[in-house]
């Protein structure tokens, strides 16, 4: 997430610099920065919560199934009421967080916008959204007809 934010800021600063140099009109700068912000916001939605859950919630991981072909990990967990919660997240987030059965994780509402942060030991691993909120804002591949 930090990389995406940094790239977005650098790209916006670059467009702004060109605008001040007279090479880009203000409308072009606005359009470019809007496109960059759109790409940045879609990159923030990295995982999908596949089960209904009320936030915030503490979870205990039951299993982590990694799919190296699709570069995703399916995390099955239980909440304090013993309800199952399933999440699909990027493989790199699961590996960087060293997620495994028995780990305690939390889903906390994002301070701004929609979704939640998946955290382990207080460190945010990935931004998550509920399945019904994912829509076109995720990085899902749209099949060709």
CSV table of C-alpha atoms in Angstrom, one decimal:
chain,number,residue,atom,x,y,z
A,1,UNK,CA,0.0,0.0,0.0
A,2,UNK,CA,2.9,2.4,0.8
A,3,UNK,CA,4.4,1.7,-2.6
A,4,UNK,CA,1.1,2.6,-4.4
A,5,UNK,CA,0.8,5.8,-2.4
A,6,UNK,CA,4.4,6.8,-3.1
A,7,UNK,CA,3.9,6.1,-6.8
A,8,UNK,CA,0.7,8.1,-6.9
A,9,UNK,CA,2.4,11.1,-5.1
A,10,UNK,CA,5.4,11.0,-7.4
A,11,UNK,CA,3.3,10.9,-10.5
A,12,UNK,CA,1.0,13.7,-9.3
A,13,UNK,CA,4.1,15.8,-8.4
A,14,UNK,CA,5.6,15.1,-11.9
A,15,UNK,CA,2.3,16.2,-13.6
A,16,UNK,CA,2.2,19.3,-11.4
A,17,UNK,CA,5.8,20.2,-12.3
A,18,UNK,CA,5.1,19.9,-16.0
A,19,UNK,CA,2.0,22.1,-15.6
A,20,UNK,CA,4.0,24.8,-13.9
A,21,UNK,CA,6.5,24.6,-16.7
A,22,UNK,CA,3.7,25.4,-19.2
A,23,UNK,CA,3.8,22.1,-21.0
A,24,UNK,CA,0.5,20.8,-19.7
A,25,UNK,CA,-2.8,22.7,-19.3
A,26,UNK,CA,-4.5,22.7,-15.9
A,27,UNK,CA,-7.3,20.5,-17.4
A,28,UNK,CA,-4.7,17.9,-18.5
A,29,UNK,CA,-3.1,17.9,-15.0
A,30,UNK,CA,-6.5,17.4,-13.4
A,31,UNK,CA,-7.3,14.5,-15.8
A,32,UNK,CA,-3.9,12.9,-15.2
A,33,UNK,CA,-4.1,13.2,-11.5
A,34,UNK,CA,-7.7,11.9,-11.5
A,35,UNK,CA,-6.6,8.8,-13.5
A,36,UNK,CA,-3.6,8.3,-11.2
A,37,UNK,CA,-5.9,8.6,-8.1
A,38,UNK,CA,-8.3,6.1,-9.6
A,39,UNK,CA,-5.6,3.6,-10.3
A,40,UNK,CA,-4.2,4.1,-6.8
A,41,UNK,CA,-7.6,3.6,-5.1
A,42,UNK,CA,-8.3,0.4,-7.1
A,43,UNK,CA,-4.9,-0.9,-6.0
A,44,UNK,CA,-5.8,-0.3,-2.4
A,45,UNK,CA,-8.6,-2.9,-2.6
A,46,UNK,CA,-6.4,-5.9,-2.4
A,47,UNK,CA,-8.6,-8.5,-0.7
A,48,UNK,CA,-12.2,-9.6,-0.5
A,49,UNK,CA,-14.0,-10.7,2.6
A,50,UNK,CA,-16.2,-13.6,1.4
A,51,UNK,CA,-18.3,-14.1,4.6
A,52,UNK,CA,-20.6,-11.6,6.3
A,53,UNK,CA,-18.9,-10.1,9.4
A,54,UNK,CA,-19.3,-7.1,11.6
A,55,UNK,CA,-16.3,-4.9,12.1
A,56,UNK,CA,-14.1,-4.7,14.1
A,57,UNK,CA,-13.5,-8.4,14.7
A,58,UNK,CA,-10.8,-10.5,16.2
A,59,UNK,CA,-10.2,-13.8,14.3
A,60,UNK,CA,-8.2,-16.9,14.7
A,61,UNK,CA,-6.9,-18.5,11.4
A,62,UNK,CA,-8.0,-22.0,10.8
A,63,UNK,CA,-6.2,-22.5,7.5
A,64,UNK,CA,-4.4,-20.7,4.7
A,65,UNK,CA,-4.6,-22.2,1.2
A,66,UNK,CA,-2.1,-20.7,-1.2
A,67,UNK,CA,-2.8,-20.6,-5.0
A,68,UNK,CA,0.6,-19.7,-6.6
A,69,UNK,CA,-1.0,-19.8,-10.1
A,70,UNK,CA,-3.5,-17.1,-9.3
A,71,UNK,CA,-1.2,-15.4,-6.7
A,72,UNK,CA,-3.9,-15.5,-4.1
A,73,UNK,CA,-4.4,-17.0,-0.6
A,74,UNK,CA,-7.7,-18.2,0.8
A,75,UNK,CA,-7.8,-17.6,4.6
A,76,UNK,CA,-10.4,-19.5,6.7
A,77,UNK,CA,-10.8,-18.1,10.2
A,78,UNK,CA,-13.2,-18.1,13.1
A,79,UNK,CA,-14.5,-15.2,15.1
A,80,UNK,CA,-15.1,-15.2,18.9
A,81,UNK,CA,-18.7,-16.5,18.4
A,82,UNK,CA,-17.3,-19.5,16.4
A,83,UNK,CA,-18.6,-18.2,13.1
A,84,UNK,CA,-16.5,-19.0,10.0
A,85,UNK,CA,-15.0,-16.1,8.1
A,86,UNK,CA,-13.4,-16.6,4.7
A,87,UNK,CA,-11.1,-14.1,3.0
A,88,UNK,CA,-9.3,-14.0,-0.4
A,89,UNK,CA,-6.1,-11.9,-0.4
A,90,UNK,CA,-3.0,-11.5,-2.5
A,91,UNK,CA,-0.4,-14.2,-2.0
A,92,UNK,CA,2.3,-11.7,-1.2
A,93,UNK,CA,0.3,-10.3,1.7
A,94,UNK,CA,-0.2,-13.8,3.2
A,95,UNK,CA,3.5,-14.5,2.8
A,96,UNK,CA,4.8,-11.2,4.1
A,97,UNK,CA,2.5,-11.5,7.1
A,98,UNK,CA,3.6,-15.2,7.5
A,99,UNK,CA,-0.1,-16.1,8.0
A,100,UNK,CA,-0.6,-19.7,9.3
A,101,UNK,CA,-3.2,-21.7,11.3
A,102,UNK,CA,-3.5,-20.5,14.8
A,103,UNK,CA,-2.5,-16.9,14.2
A,104,UNK,CA,-4.6,-14.2,15.7
A,105,UNK,CA,-5.6,-11.4,13.2
A,106,UNK,CA,-8.1,-8.5,13.3
A,107,UNK,CA,-10.3,-6.8,10.7
A,108,UNK,CA,-10.6,-3.1,11.6
A,109,UNK,CA,-12.7,-0.6,9.7
A,110,UNK,CA,-10.6,1.7,7.5
A,111,UNK,CA,-10.5,5.2,8.9
A,112,UNK,CA,-11.6,6.7,5.6
A,113,UNK,CA,-13.8,5.2,2.9
A,114,UNK,CA,-15.1,1.7,2.8
A,115,UNK,CA,-13.5,-1.6,3.7
A,116,UNK,CA,-11.2,-2.8,6.5
A,117,UNK,CA,-7.6,-3.4,7.3
A,118,UNK,CA,-6.5,-7.0,7.9
A,119,UNK,CA,-3.9,-6.7,10.7
A,120,UNK,CA,-1.6,-9.1,12.5
A,121,UNK,CA,0.0,-8.0,15.7
A,122,UNK,CA,-1.1,-4.4,15.0
A,123,UNK,CA,0.6,-4.3,11.6
A,124,UNK,CA,-1.8,-3.7,8.6
A,125,UNK,CA,-1.2,-6.4,6.0
A,126,UNK,CA,-3.8,-5.6,3.4
A,127,UNK,CA,-6.9,-3.5,2.7
A,128,UNK,CA,-10.1,-5.6,2.4
A,129,UNK,CA,-13.6,-5.0,1.2
A,130,UNK,CA,-16.8,-7.1,1.6
A,131,UNK,CA,-17.6,-9.2,-1.5
A,132,UNK,CA,-20.8,-7.2,-2.3
A,133,UNK,CA,-18.8,-3.9,-2.2
A,134,UNK,CA,-16.0,-5.1,-4.4
A,135,UNK,CA,-17.7,-4.3,-7.8
A,136,UNK,CA,-15.3,-2.9,-10.4
A,137,UNK,CA,-12.9,-1.3,-7.9
A,138,UNK,CA,-10.9,-4.5,-7.4
A,139,UNK,CA,-8.0,-5.7,-9.6
A,140,UNK,CA,-10.1,-8.6,-10.9
A,141,UNK,CA,-9.5,-9.8,-14.5
A,142,UNK,CA,-12.6,-9.3,-16.7
A,143,UNK,CA,-13.0,-12.4,-19.0
A,144,UNK,CA,-12.8,-11.7,-22.7
A,145,UNK,CA,-15.9,-12.6,-24.8
